[in-house]
Amino acid sequence: MDQAAAQRRLRAISGHLINSSGEPSRGQEQYVVASPTAAEFVYDQGYSVVLPEKLQTGKWNVYRSARFPLKLVTRFPDHPDIGTLHDNFVHGVESFRDYKYLGTRIRDDGTVGEYKWMTYGETSTARTAIGSGLVCNGIPQGASVGLYFINRPEWIIVDHACSAYSYVSVPLYDTLGPDAVNYIVNHADVQAIFCLPQTLDIILSFLSQIPSVRLIVVVDGVDEKMPSLPVTAGVKIVSYSKLLQQGRSNVQPFRPPKPEDVFTICYTSGTTGTPKGVVLTHKNMIANVAGFNTNVPFNPSDIYISYLPLAHIYERANQVALAYYGVAVGFYQGDNLKLMDDLAVLRPTIFCSVPRLYNRIYAGIMNAVKTSGALREKLFTTAFNSKMQAIANGKKPSPIWDRLVFNKIKARVGGRVRFMGSGASPLSPDVMTFLRVCFGCEVIEGYGMTETSCVISAMNPGDNLTGHVGSPNASCEIKLVDVPEMNYTSDDLPYPRGEICVRGPIIFQGYYKDDLQTRDVIDEEGWFHTGDIGLWLPSGRLKIIDRKKNIFKLAQGEYIAPEKIENVYAKCKFVAQCFVYGDSFNASLVAVISVDQDSLRGWASSNGVQYEDLEQLCRDPRARAAVLADLDAIGREAKLRGFEFVKAVTLVPEPFTLENGLLTPTFKIKRPQAKSYFSKAIADMYAELAASDPDSKKGL
């Protein structure tokens, strides 16, 4: 194709693909930027477009959103003046000043009641006071500020204050142990920490080891009960209310950041090694949220429940979007066991969660259906199949099924949810379909990472196909890179496969004080290598199929992706958590199951199995056989390959937790630690398999 023809095609695509969707028109291009990828040639795939990586000579392997094929989004289309998180909140306040914003059920005396709200305007006033208080206490512009407590209105207020006064927020997981907190505070040179009374003692236990800290602010702290420190310590301890009062008495002008300034250092705790500090700028976050919300907008009448950890990028990005659209944010009590009660009172319209909770909702409802009696089970099955068929065919389901069956299920999350989002790990297609049918709302799965400021790709509204994570965020482009050692290549049929690489304004600036690891993941052309393996489905949908790092080979040479199998087995009613293990010395997989205690006890009662305590029941061969049989049935339903089935299980009553060292703060299994922790159980299972089948090690 000659240059003149390329220009004609460029103009045609620009006029047709962009303007027809109501996206950028002439004079509005200031919020989109060109990228190194040559956009002169575009091959439309439906939800994505494919471009050559380099002009004339490049392979056609770069995918972008079909809604923005020529340039990547960097700012909100309707408000290109918003370049920082400070600008974003100012927009929210100016547009929605008297709207409800931050709500909590917790009263000053600790009791729980109805939600009590702060407006956008009231939050703005508190933000200014907290920021002014930090300035008055000598915290310099550009300093790092630690947030060491769970989701509540004060978290958001402090975060807004950091943006308004050019501080760098550093979230600290409330569940992290002293060693990790100590490391992060020192590594990020944190000068001020906001905490709760119960986490204050942790900080004080290693105060002498964190010399950068100058101010500790205790949320819910009582001034009269604040511990006194010697002047030589060089650290002030004040209550949040006192800092608020100081700021109100001495209001300081904003110190607005620039788009390229750092807004947060977000530490990711991997399965091994020390936490890595992901450096994100205001520009990174605005670009990501602006790109994603061209696909999924919210509105000021929406209500959102905040319970996903604010220390994670998933919830941070959500909060940026919510402020832009004027959404009301209600916080949970702080106890996951009481979340369903909070949902019933708040009645949100937007509910974002992770597969772990959706799997529990699915298992709970299906278990209730199966024990409700033959007639009710048949009614549910008929209603489910009818509604599922209508949705699959793009038709409106009969409202009778909601009245007879599904309204009761909807009521479990308040009855008003219109949008469900899922992220952090893969959601089973069956569970996705189940949520769409039972809750009758848009259910969208996304894929992202801290290093990409959150969303890399997400499903498009109205796309009824399941088992994928949608098309690229409008603010990035994606390509797949060959991984020959795993037999994944871009030439694979029927679908191209490879490591997912991402480029665009959403990519982080690097790991804080760690150039070596930064160079390991960002190549010379600016591509971030995620370590995830994906494939392109028809119409430009991305599907995650493997993990480059968490794979191992069985004795017969088959590669195993344990997380994929664990996600399948998560649907088993007996499974609360699952750790699948294998190695190159054995031909079979084994699993350690942290049991769902109610389900296992229910099985024992139904089958007349006597036991003294749960630990004894877990050791009972009949219980192990029952769980293994259920896992086999679920594996067959999911079409696992023969070598992907576990051949032996160990049941344990205790959960995998942060405290016993088996989970990261993002609730991913620490595989090396789990292998060590359950080493005896693993050895015993393989010995048992060898005794029953001498050829098991050979894979025969």
XYZ file of C-alpha atoms in Angstrom:
700
model
C 0.000 0.000 0.000
C 1.499 3.381 -1.057
C 1.621 6.425 1.223
C -1.285 8.201 -0.504
C -3.512 5.168 -0.098
C -2.452 4.864 3.528
C -3.437 8.475 4.168
C -6.824 7.967 2.510
C -7.442 4.919 4.661
C -6.326 6.800 7.757
C -8.843 9.579 7.067
C -11.612 7.082 6.371
C -10.967 5.148 9.555
C -10.666 8.347 11.557
C -14.039 9.541 10.296
C -15.847 6.238 10.554
C -14.492 4.402 13.598
C -14.111 7.385 15.898
C -16.831 9.892 15.097
C -19.545 7.272 14.667
C -19.044 6.167 18.272
C -19.212 9.652 19.670
C -15.534 9.702 20.567
C -12.937 12.309 19.663
C -13.929 14.744 16.978
C -12.045 17.577 15.403
C -10.605 19.944 17.997
C -10.778 17.401 20.841
C -7.529 15.533 20.193
C -5.665 17.062 23.128
C -6.544 14.126 25.386
C -5.183 11.438 23.056
C -1.565 10.904 22.116
C 0.228 9.118 19.360
C 2.272 6.077 20.315
C 5.360 4.502 18.762
C 3.160 2.002 16.937
C 2.498 2.988 13.355
C -1.243 3.635 13.053
C -1.385 4.140 9.307
C -2.730 0.637 8.818
C -5.581 -0.774 10.868
C -7.217 -4.186 10.639
C -10.607 -4.186 12.391
C -11.174 -7.228 14.630
C -14.479 -6.096 16.180
C -13.680 -5.154 19.763
C -10.011 -4.587 18.915
C -8.041 -3.398 15.942
C -4.718 -4.886 14.863
C -1.788 -2.762 13.736
C 1.749 -3.435 12.571
C 4.341 -2.911 15.282
C 6.534 -0.906 12.926
C 5.620 0.994 9.792
C 5.927 -1.022 6.537
C 8.105 -3.785 8.031
C 6.341 -4.596 11.277
C 4.401 -7.745 12.031
C 0.646 -7.189 12.524
C 0.546 -8.073 16.202
C -0.345 -4.911 18.157
C -3.920 -4.663 19.434
C -5.804 -1.538 20.510
C -9.378 -0.714 21.445
C -11.552 -0.451 18.327
C -13.054 2.728 19.767
C -9.656 4.497 19.733
C -7.627 2.782 17.017
C -5.338 5.637 16.024
C -4.319 7.283 19.279
C -4.283 6.261 22.929
C -6.441 8.017 25.510
C -4.577 10.000 28.167
C -7.383 12.106 29.692
C -11.151 12.099 30.138
C -12.724 12.930 26.768
C -15.292 15.286 28.326
C -12.764 17.021 30.597
C -9.306 17.138 29.002
C -8.305 19.766 31.581
C -8.115 17.052 34.278
C -4.461 16.039 34.374
C -3.964 15.045 38.032
C -5.895 13.388 40.828
C -6.163 16.828 42.462
C -7.832 18.161 39.300
C -10.114 15.129 39.306
C -11.378 15.711 42.841
C -11.765 19.467 42.255
C -13.962 18.567 39.280
C -15.996 16.228 41.498
C -16.484 18.892 44.163
C -17.409 21.629 41.684
C -19.872 19.355 39.873
C -21.405 17.485 42.837
C -20.769 19.669 45.901
C -23.982 18.804 47.755
C -24.180 15.163 46.661
C -23.528 12.345 49.124
C -19.949 11.109 48.874
C -18.468 9.173 51.828
C -20.722 7.088 54.075
C -20.098 4.965 57.158
C -22.238 2.950 59.586
C -19.747 3.238 62.428
C -20.674 5.835 65.031
C -18.239 7.752 67.231
C -19.052 5.417 70.136
C -18.299 2.340 68.029
C -21.924 1.267 67.535
C -23.346 0.440 64.099
C -26.403 2.088 62.555
C -27.668 3.466 59.264
C -25.232 5.062 56.854
C -24.227 8.620 57.721
C -22.840 10.690 54.854
C -20.349 13.437 54.087
C -21.006 15.439 50.924
C -18.411 16.178 48.277
C -18.180 19.718 49.642
C -17.683 18.550 53.236
C -15.026 16.091 52.128
C -13.251 18.888 50.264
C -13.154 20.981 53.444
C -11.731 18.055 55.448
C -9.170 17.352 52.693
C -7.933 20.951 52.898
C -7.699 20.796 56.691
C -5.711 17.540 56.727
C -3.332 18.784 54.030
C -2.871 22.083 55.857
C -2.219 20.185 59.087
C 0.572 18.210 57.426
C 2.125 21.433 56.121
C 1.884 23.038 59.569
C 3.656 20.051 61.092
C 6.603 20.545 58.767
C 6.013 17.747 56.278
C 7.674 19.055 53.097
C 6.206 18.963 49.616
C 7.022 15.696 47.829
C 7.340 13.710 51.083
C 5.935 10.195 51.389
C 2.866 9.720 53.602
C 1.928 6.228 54.820
C -1.689 5.058 55.193
C -1.833 2.136 57.608
C -5.519 1.348 58.148
C -8.502 -0.273 56.441
C -11.121 1.292 54.183
C -12.996 4.177 55.809
C -13.749 7.826 54.902
C -10.522 9.110 56.475
C -8.473 7.017 54.029
C -10.005 8.811 51.059
C -9.704 12.227 52.733
C -5.997 11.707 53.443
C -5.418 10.480 49.884
C -7.101 13.593 48.468
C -4.991 15.739 50.816
C -1.833 14.084 49.497
C -2.843 14.931 45.930
C -3.771 18.544 46.741
C -0.508 19.245 48.580
C 1.858 17.176 46.400
C 2.593 14.395 48.865
C 3.282 10.821 47.739
C 0.826 8.370 49.294
C 2.234 4.998 50.360
C -0.474 2.450 51.265
C 0.485 -0.026 53.976
C -1.562 -3.215 54.123
C -3.343 -3.302 57.467
C -2.630 -7.056 57.605
C 1.117 -6.763 57.020
C 3.365 -7.881 59.813
C 5.865 -5.570 61.512
C 8.803 -6.635 59.336
C 7.118 -5.727 56.044
C 5.791 -2.407 57.373
C 9.225 -1.578 58.748
C 10.790 -2.357 55.373
C 8.319 -0.263 53.333
C 8.437 2.753 55.659
C 12.234 2.798 55.432
C 12.406 2.001 51.730
C 9.927 4.757 50.776
C 11.382 7.274 53.287
C 7.929 7.797 54.802
C 7.760 10.977 56.917
C 4.162 10.812 58.182
C 2.007 7.775 58.973
C -1.766 7.645 59.478
C -2.780 4.626 61.533
C -5.361 3.279 63.999
C -4.828 2.809 67.757
C -4.400 -0.943 67.224
C -1.639 -0.462 64.635
C 0.076 2.322 66.582
C 1.675 -0.238 68.901
C 3.194 -2.032 65.903
C 4.768 1.200 64.681
C 6.063 2.082 68.147
C 7.671 -1.357 68.458
C 10.195 -0.465 65.751
C 10.086 3.343 65.919
C 13.837 3.563 66.492
C 14.373 1.683 63.203
C 12.383 4.137 61.021
C 14.304 7.411 61.341
C 12.510 9.117 58.430
C 9.182 9.270 60.330
C 8.431 12.675 61.885
C 4.668 12.533 62.460
C 2.220 9.778 63.426
C -1.504 10.578 63.109
C -3.893 8.239 64.924
C -7.345 7.922 63.355
C -9.921 7.370 66.139
C -7.198 8.330 68.584
C -8.026 10.217 71.785
C -5.617 13.067 72.554
C -5.541 12.326 76.273
C -4.509 8.729 75.571
C -1.757 9.461 73.071
C 1.578 8.041 74.263
C 4.216 10.648 75.007
C 7.613 10.324 73.378
C 10.846 12.021 74.441
C 11.752 15.118 72.449
C 14.917 13.358 71.364
C 12.796 10.861 69.420
C 12.006 13.613 66.922
C 8.483 12.193 66.341
C 5.104 13.782 67.117
C 2.017 11.678 67.786
C -1.330 13.450 67.285
C -4.900 12.341 66.821
C -6.614 12.730 63.458
C -9.137 15.126 65.022
C -6.338 17.310 66.383
C -4.598 17.448 62.990
C -7.957 18.391 61.445
C -8.344 21.183 63.985
C -4.790 22.437 63.398
C -5.422 22.598 59.657
C -8.733 24.406 60.027
C -7.053 27.028 62.181
C -4.239 27.589 59.715
C -5.456 26.865 56.185
C -2.651 26.553 53.661
C -2.931 27.121 49.892
C -2.908 24.049 47.690
C 0.392 22.879 46.255
C -0.997 21.281 43.088
C 1.071 18.531 41.500
C 2.001 18.290 37.842
C 0.764 15.315 35.772
C 4.262 13.807 35.684
C 4.657 13.985 39.483
C 4.526 10.765 41.515
C 1.180 10.263 43.227
C 1.818 6.921 44.913
C 4.379 4.220 45.574
C 2.240 1.108 45.701
C 4.058 -1.913 47.103
C 3.296 -5.299 45.643
C 4.080 -8.287 47.795
C 5.036 -11.165 45.558
C 5.295 -14.822 46.436
C 9.015 -14.468 47.156
C 11.418 -11.705 48.124
C 10.825 -8.261 49.579
C 7.938 -6.018 48.429
C 8.548 -3.966 45.280
C 7.524 -0.303 45.204
C 5.596 0.481 42.013
C 5.990 4.177 41.171
C 2.880 5.678 39.550
C 2.345 9.265 38.433
C -0.848 11.296 38.296
C -0.660 10.994 34.514
C -0.541 7.182 34.751
C -3.663 6.936 36.854
C -5.717 9.540 35.007
C -4.906 7.842 31.693
C -5.930 4.408 32.962
C -9.230 5.491 34.509
C -10.092 7.749 31.568
C -9.402 4.929 29.117
C -11.415 2.325 31.009
C -14.373 4.600 31.646
C -14.853 5.311 27.962
C -16.091 1.712 28.091
C -17.906 1.624 31.449
C -19.199 5.005 32.681
C -20.920 5.574 36.035
C -23.348 8.324 37.091
C -24.111 10.495 40.168
C -27.119 8.372 41.159
C -24.884 5.324 41.654
C -23.916 3.941 45.062
C -20.756 1.892 45.558
C -19.654 -0.263 48.482
C -15.969 -0.018 49.370
C -14.514 -3.105 50.972
C -11.756 -4.207 48.583
C -8.454 -3.109 50.169
C -7.533 0.471 49.325
C -3.911 -0.626 49.471
C -4.553 -2.462 46.165
C -4.571 -0.677 42.810
C -7.974 -2.202 41.903
C -9.783 -0.214 44.595
C -7.593 2.882 44.154
C -8.536 3.107 40.466
C -12.202 2.569 41.287
C -12.107 5.496 43.705
C -10.678 7.840 41.062
C -13.534 6.968 38.677
C -16.165 7.290 41.417
C -15.020 10.815 42.308
C -15.062 11.844 38.649
C -18.682 10.721 38.225
C -19.997 11.950 41.596
C -20.822 8.478 42.929
C -21.684 7.893 46.617
C -19.221 5.548 48.362
C -20.414 3.582 51.399
C -17.805 1.756 53.469
C -18.182 -1.662 55.025
C -17.857 -2.082 58.792
C -14.384 -3.544 58.458
C -15.463 -7.148 58.967
C -15.855 -9.349 55.872
C -18.215 -11.619 57.793
C -20.640 -8.697 58.085
C -20.352 -7.595 54.459
C -23.701 -9.096 53.453
C -25.381 -7.092 56.220
C -23.696 -3.905 54.952
C -24.875 -4.667 51.420
C -28.466 -5.104 52.591
C -28.408 -1.718 54.350
C -26.499 0.266 51.698
C -28.206 -1.328 48.660
C -25.431 -0.401 46.196
C -25.846 -0.133 42.438
C -22.171 -0.910 41.727
C -20.451 -3.948 43.215
C -16.828 -4.761 42.425
C -15.268 -7.887 43.856
C -12.884 -10.754 43.232
C -13.547 -14.339 42.088
C -12.927 -15.632 45.580
C -16.128 -13.960 46.835
C -18.134 -14.606 43.670
C -17.240 -18.301 43.949
C -18.541 -18.337 47.516
C -21.796 -16.645 46.440
C -22.152 -19.202 43.643
C -21.445 -22.176 45.914
C -23.767 -20.873 48.650
C -26.712 -20.348 46.320
C -26.244 -23.648 44.466
C -25.980 -25.531 47.749
C -29.209 -23.876 48.954
C -30.947 -24.826 45.693
C -29.850 -28.474 45.926
C -31.143 -28.772 49.484
C -34.426 -26.919 48.859
C -36.367 -29.927 47.619
C -37.013 -31.423 44.181
C -39.813 -29.019 43.216
C -37.888 -25.826 44.044
C -34.728 -27.166 42.439
C -36.656 -27.904 39.237
C -38.175 -24.390 39.288
C -34.729 -22.824 39.695
C -33.266 -24.939 36.883
C -36.130 -24.072 34.518
C -35.896 -20.359 35.350
C -32.102 -20.349 35.036
C -32.034 -22.133 31.672
C -34.792 -19.948 30.230
C -33.144 -16.706 31.290
C -29.678 -17.898 30.228
C -30.979 -18.776 26.753
C -32.625 -15.370 26.367
C -29.442 -13.545 27.401
C -27.326 -15.649 25.022
C -29.672 -14.777 22.146
C -29.636 -11.069 22.962
C -33.306 -11.102 24.012
C -34.997 -9.663 27.090
C -35.777 -12.470 29.574
C -39.325 -12.903 30.843
C -39.816 -10.886 34.064
C -41.722 -13.765 35.629
C -38.481 -15.592 36.448
C -37.203 -12.634 38.480
C -40.477 -12.459 40.420
C -40.563 -16.189 41.100
C -36.880 -16.934 41.685
C -34.197 -14.336 41.178
C -35.438 -11.296 43.129
C -34.725 -13.190 46.345
C -31.155 -13.790 45.166
C -30.733 -10.149 44.124
C -31.810 -9.096 47.611
C -28.652 -10.697 49.022
C -26.643 -7.746 47.656
C -29.327 -5.140 48.290
C -31.522 -5.676 45.236
C -30.330 -2.681 43.179
C -26.989 -3.763 41.703
C -26.815 -2.792 38.015
C -23.104 -3.422 37.501
C -20.748 -6.105 38.810
C -17.020 -5.986 38.185
C -14.514 -8.784 38.697
C -10.725 -8.622 38.730
C -7.506 -9.779 40.432
C -7.753 -13.376 39.152
C -9.718 -15.336 36.503
C -13.459 -15.772 36.985
C -14.889 -19.110 35.909
C -17.166 -18.809 32.820
C -19.838 -20.795 34.680
C -19.768 -18.369 37.591
C -19.849 -15.408 35.189
C -22.966 -16.799 33.494
C -24.492 -17.562 36.883
C -24.025 -13.952 38.050
C -25.504 -12.528 34.849
C -28.561 -14.743 35.077
C -29.230 -14.531 38.810
C -28.508 -10.831 39.327
C -29.764 -9.630 35.957
C -27.087 -6.967 35.593
C -24.016 -6.164 33.529
C -21.130 -8.353 34.728
C -17.715 -7.403 33.404
C -14.372 -9.073 34.011
C -11.191 -7.066 33.710
C -7.480 -7.782 33.724
C -4.824 -5.505 35.138
C -1.766 -5.056 37.316
C -0.340 -2.500 39.699
C 2.428 -1.815 37.171
C -0.166 -0.767 34.581
C -2.076 1.553 36.953
C -4.833 -1.102 37.014
C -6.862 -2.015 33.908
C -5.112 -3.549 30.896
C -8.244 -4.947 29.275
C -11.908 -5.409 30.092
C -15.036 -6.926 28.617
C -17.263 -4.673 26.575
C -20.819 -4.068 27.803
C -23.227 -6.306 25.933
C -20.603 -8.925 25.066
C -22.210 -12.191 26.164
C -19.212 -14.420 25.488
C -17.512 -15.610 28.687
C -14.048 -16.964 29.464
C -12.043 -13.911 28.399
C -10.979 -10.485 29.704
C -12.156 -8.364 26.812
C -10.425 -5.829 24.613
C -7.580 -3.428 25.402
C -8.128 -0.428 27.638
C -8.355 2.593 25.322
C -5.213 3.993 26.975
C -2.869 1.133 26.084
C -1.873 -1.302 23.374
C -1.153 -5.001 23.758
C 0.959 -7.532 21.919
C 1.804 -11.192 22.528
C 5.470 -12.225 22.552
C 6.566 -15.777 21.750
C 7.546 -18.033 24.658
C 9.212 -20.925 22.799
C 10.133 -22.864 25.939
C 6.411 -23.215 26.668
C 5.462 -23.740 23.000
C 3.485 -20.500 22.768
C 3.918 -18.459 19.581
C 2.101 -15.750 17.649
C 1.797 -18.208 14.750
C -0.167 -20.754 16.793
C -3.445 -21.983 15.330
C -6.291 -21.398 15.685
C -5.296 -18.449 17.919
C -2.059 -16.478 18.412
C -0.512 -17.120 21.845
C 2.315 -15.629 23.890
C 3.358 -13.481 26.844
C 1.133 -10.428 27.256
C 3.079 -7.181 26.832
C 1.569 -3.723 27.365
C 2.610 -0.232 26.318
C 1.152 3.244 26.718
C 0.668 6.116 29.205
C -0.547 3.710 31.913
C 2.833 1.984 32.366
C 4.538 2.667 35.697
C 7.755 4.651 36.029
C 9.696 1.752 37.500
C 10.263 -0.057 40.788
C 11.370 2.401 43.450
C 15.153 2.281 43.964
C 15.386 -0.872 41.833
C 16.571 -0.227 38.287
C 17.615 -3.840 37.809
C 14.133 -5.312 38.313
C 12.652 -2.446 36.297
C 14.841 -3.343 33.311
C 13.771 -6.965 33.690
C 10.142 -6.097 32.909
C 10.258 -2.982 30.666
C 12.160 -3.434 27.419
C 13.936 -0.820 25.322
C 10.817 -0.091 23.262
C 8.697 0.594 26.319
C 6.799 -2.705 26.436
C 5.971 -3.976 29.913
C 6.238 -7.770 30.109
C 3.467 -9.019 32.411
C 4.556 -12.640 32.824
C 1.014 -13.753 31.923
C 0.324 -15.907 28.878
C -2.633 -14.992 26.698
C -4.284 -15.705 23.387
C -6.443 -13.630 21.050
C -9.962 -14.925 20.525
C -12.026 -13.852 17.509
C -13.165 -10.201 17.521
C -10.050 -9.171 19.417
C -10.854 -10.527 22.868
C -7.956 -11.404 25.175
C -7.947 -14.664 27.131
C -5.496 -15.458 29.951
C -4.379 -19.070 29.710
C -1.198 -19.447 31.748
C 1.455 -17.830 33.894
C 5.031 -17.723 32.702
C 6.497 -17.954 36.200
C 4.137 -20.261 38.086
C 4.485 -23.308 35.872
C 6.190 -26.620 36.403
C 6.740 -29.801 34.470
C 5.553 -33.252 35.536
C 7.736 -36.344 35.194
C 6.202 -37.231 31.824
C 7.034 -33.759 30.431
C 3.602 -32.108 30.642
C 3.561 -28.454 31.702
C 1.156 -27.524 34.494
C -0.371 -24.121 35.329
C -1.545 -24.754 38.917
C -3.515 -21.507 39.270
C -5.775 -22.529 36.383
C -6.567 -25.830 38.110
C -7.068 -24.143 41.489
C -9.589 -21.778 39.905
C -11.521 -24.761 38.549
C -11.527 -26.573 41.886
C -12.634 -23.394 43.695
C -16.179 -24.265 42.593
C -16.145 -27.414 44.757
C -18.481 -27.000 47.724
C -15.891 -28.546 50.062
C -13.127 -26.120 49.036
C -12.455 -22.883 50.865
C -8.900 -22.673 49.475
C -6.810 -24.978 47.338
C -3.071 -25.507 46.761
C -2.195 -27.752 43.810
C 1.321 -29.197 43.763
C 3.428 -31.201 41.353
C 7.053 -31.533 40.257
C 9.281 -33.144 37.662
C 9.876 -36.209 39.858
C 6.229 -37.265 39.867
C 3.669 -37.854 37.133
C 0.622 -36.842 39.180
C -0.699 -33.765 40.908
C -1.733 -33.617 44.546
C -3.633 -30.936 46.444
C -3.967 -29.528 49.932
C -7.531 -28.366 50.579
C -8.487 -25.902 53.279
C -12.024 -27.136 53.767
C -15.311 -25.301 53.836
C -16.210 -26.368 57.343
C -20.001 -26.171 57.007
C -20.034 -28.243 53.815
C -17.773 -30.952 55.238
C -19.757 -31.171 58.470
C -22.979 -31.328 56.448
C -21.587 -34.208 54.393
C -20.559 -36.070 57.573
C -24.007 -35.637 59.068
C -25.746 -36.857 55.901
C -23.494 -39.907 55.653
C -23.467 -40.908 59.300
C -19.774 -40.237 59.773
C -18.881 -39.764 63.431
C -16.030 -37.498 64.513
C -14.773 -35.720 67.609
C -13.468 -32.570 65.951
C -12.920 -31.125 62.480
C -9.274 -32.167 62.435
C -10.271 -35.804 62.888
C -12.916 -35.494 60.163
C -10.307 -34.074 57.757
C -8.143 -37.154 58.341
C -11.025 -39.576 57.704
C -10.367 -41.505 54.435
C -14.075 -41.340 53.612
C -14.020 -37.550 53.757
C -10.935 -37.394 51.551
C -12.566 -39.762 49.048
C -15.744 -37.672 48.953
C -13.821 -34.469 48.311
C -11.666 -36.104 45.634
C -14.797 -37.462 43.903
C -16.339 -33.988 43.845
C -13.111 -32.495 42.502
C -13.059 -35.136 39.755
C -16.643 -34.301 38.758
C -15.863 -30.585 38.588
C -12.658 -31.289 36.649
C -14.560 -33.336 34.065
C -17.150 -30.602 33.730
C -14.367 -28.052 33.145
C -12.718 -30.421 30.636
C -9.415 -30.620 32.471
C -6.905 -32.844 30.725
C -6.105 -36.170 32.371
C -2.786 -35.078 33.847
C -4.433 -31.923 35.283
C -6.587 -33.914 37.714
C -5.248 -34.215 41.254
C -4.828 -37.835 42.311
C -4.696 -37.335 46.082
C -5.835 -34.716 48.569
C -4.998 -33.675 52.100
C -7.757 -31.882 53.985
C -6.831 -29.245 56.560
C -9.213 -27.339 58.851
C -7.160 -24.145 59.088
C -7.303 -21.520 56.304
C -4.354 -20.202 54.320
C -3.713 -16.748 55.766
C -1.284 -13.862 55.868
C -0.559 -14.759 59.468
C 0.635 -18.307 58.729
C 2.677 -17.016 55.794
C 0.745 -18.818 53.060
C -0.866 -15.799 51.366
C 0.343 -12.511 49.961
C -1.610 -9.365 50.959
C -3.432 -9.727 47.622
C -4.531 -13.239 48.704
C -2.368 -15.146 46.246
C -0.784 -18.371 47.464
C 2.911 -18.138 48.286
C 3.833 -21.321 46.490
C 7.358 -21.897 47.829
C 6.142 -21.268 51.375
C 3.118 -23.530 50.897
C 5.367 -26.288 49.559
C 7.534 -26.041 52.673
C 4.594 -25.699 55.081
C 2.848 -28.803 53.707
C 6.009 -30.767 52.843
C 5.096 -33.745 55.050
C 1.547 -33.906 53.668
C 2.883 -33.748 50.101
C 5.429 -36.515 50.786
C 2.737 -38.669 52.405
C 0.376 -38.262 49.415
C 3.061 -39.268 46.925
C 4.036 -42.237 49.096
C 0.378 -43.295 49.201
C 0.081 -42.997 45.411
C 3.301 -44.974 44.891
C 2.049 -47.753 47.164
C -1.265 -48.024 45.311
C 0.285 -47.646 41.824
C 4.009 -48.408 41.455
C 3.978 -46.864 37.949
C 2.606 -43.518 39.149
C 6.023 -41.848 39.008
C 6.397 -42.869 35.377
C 3.088 -41.452 34.312
C 1.941 -44.843 32.974
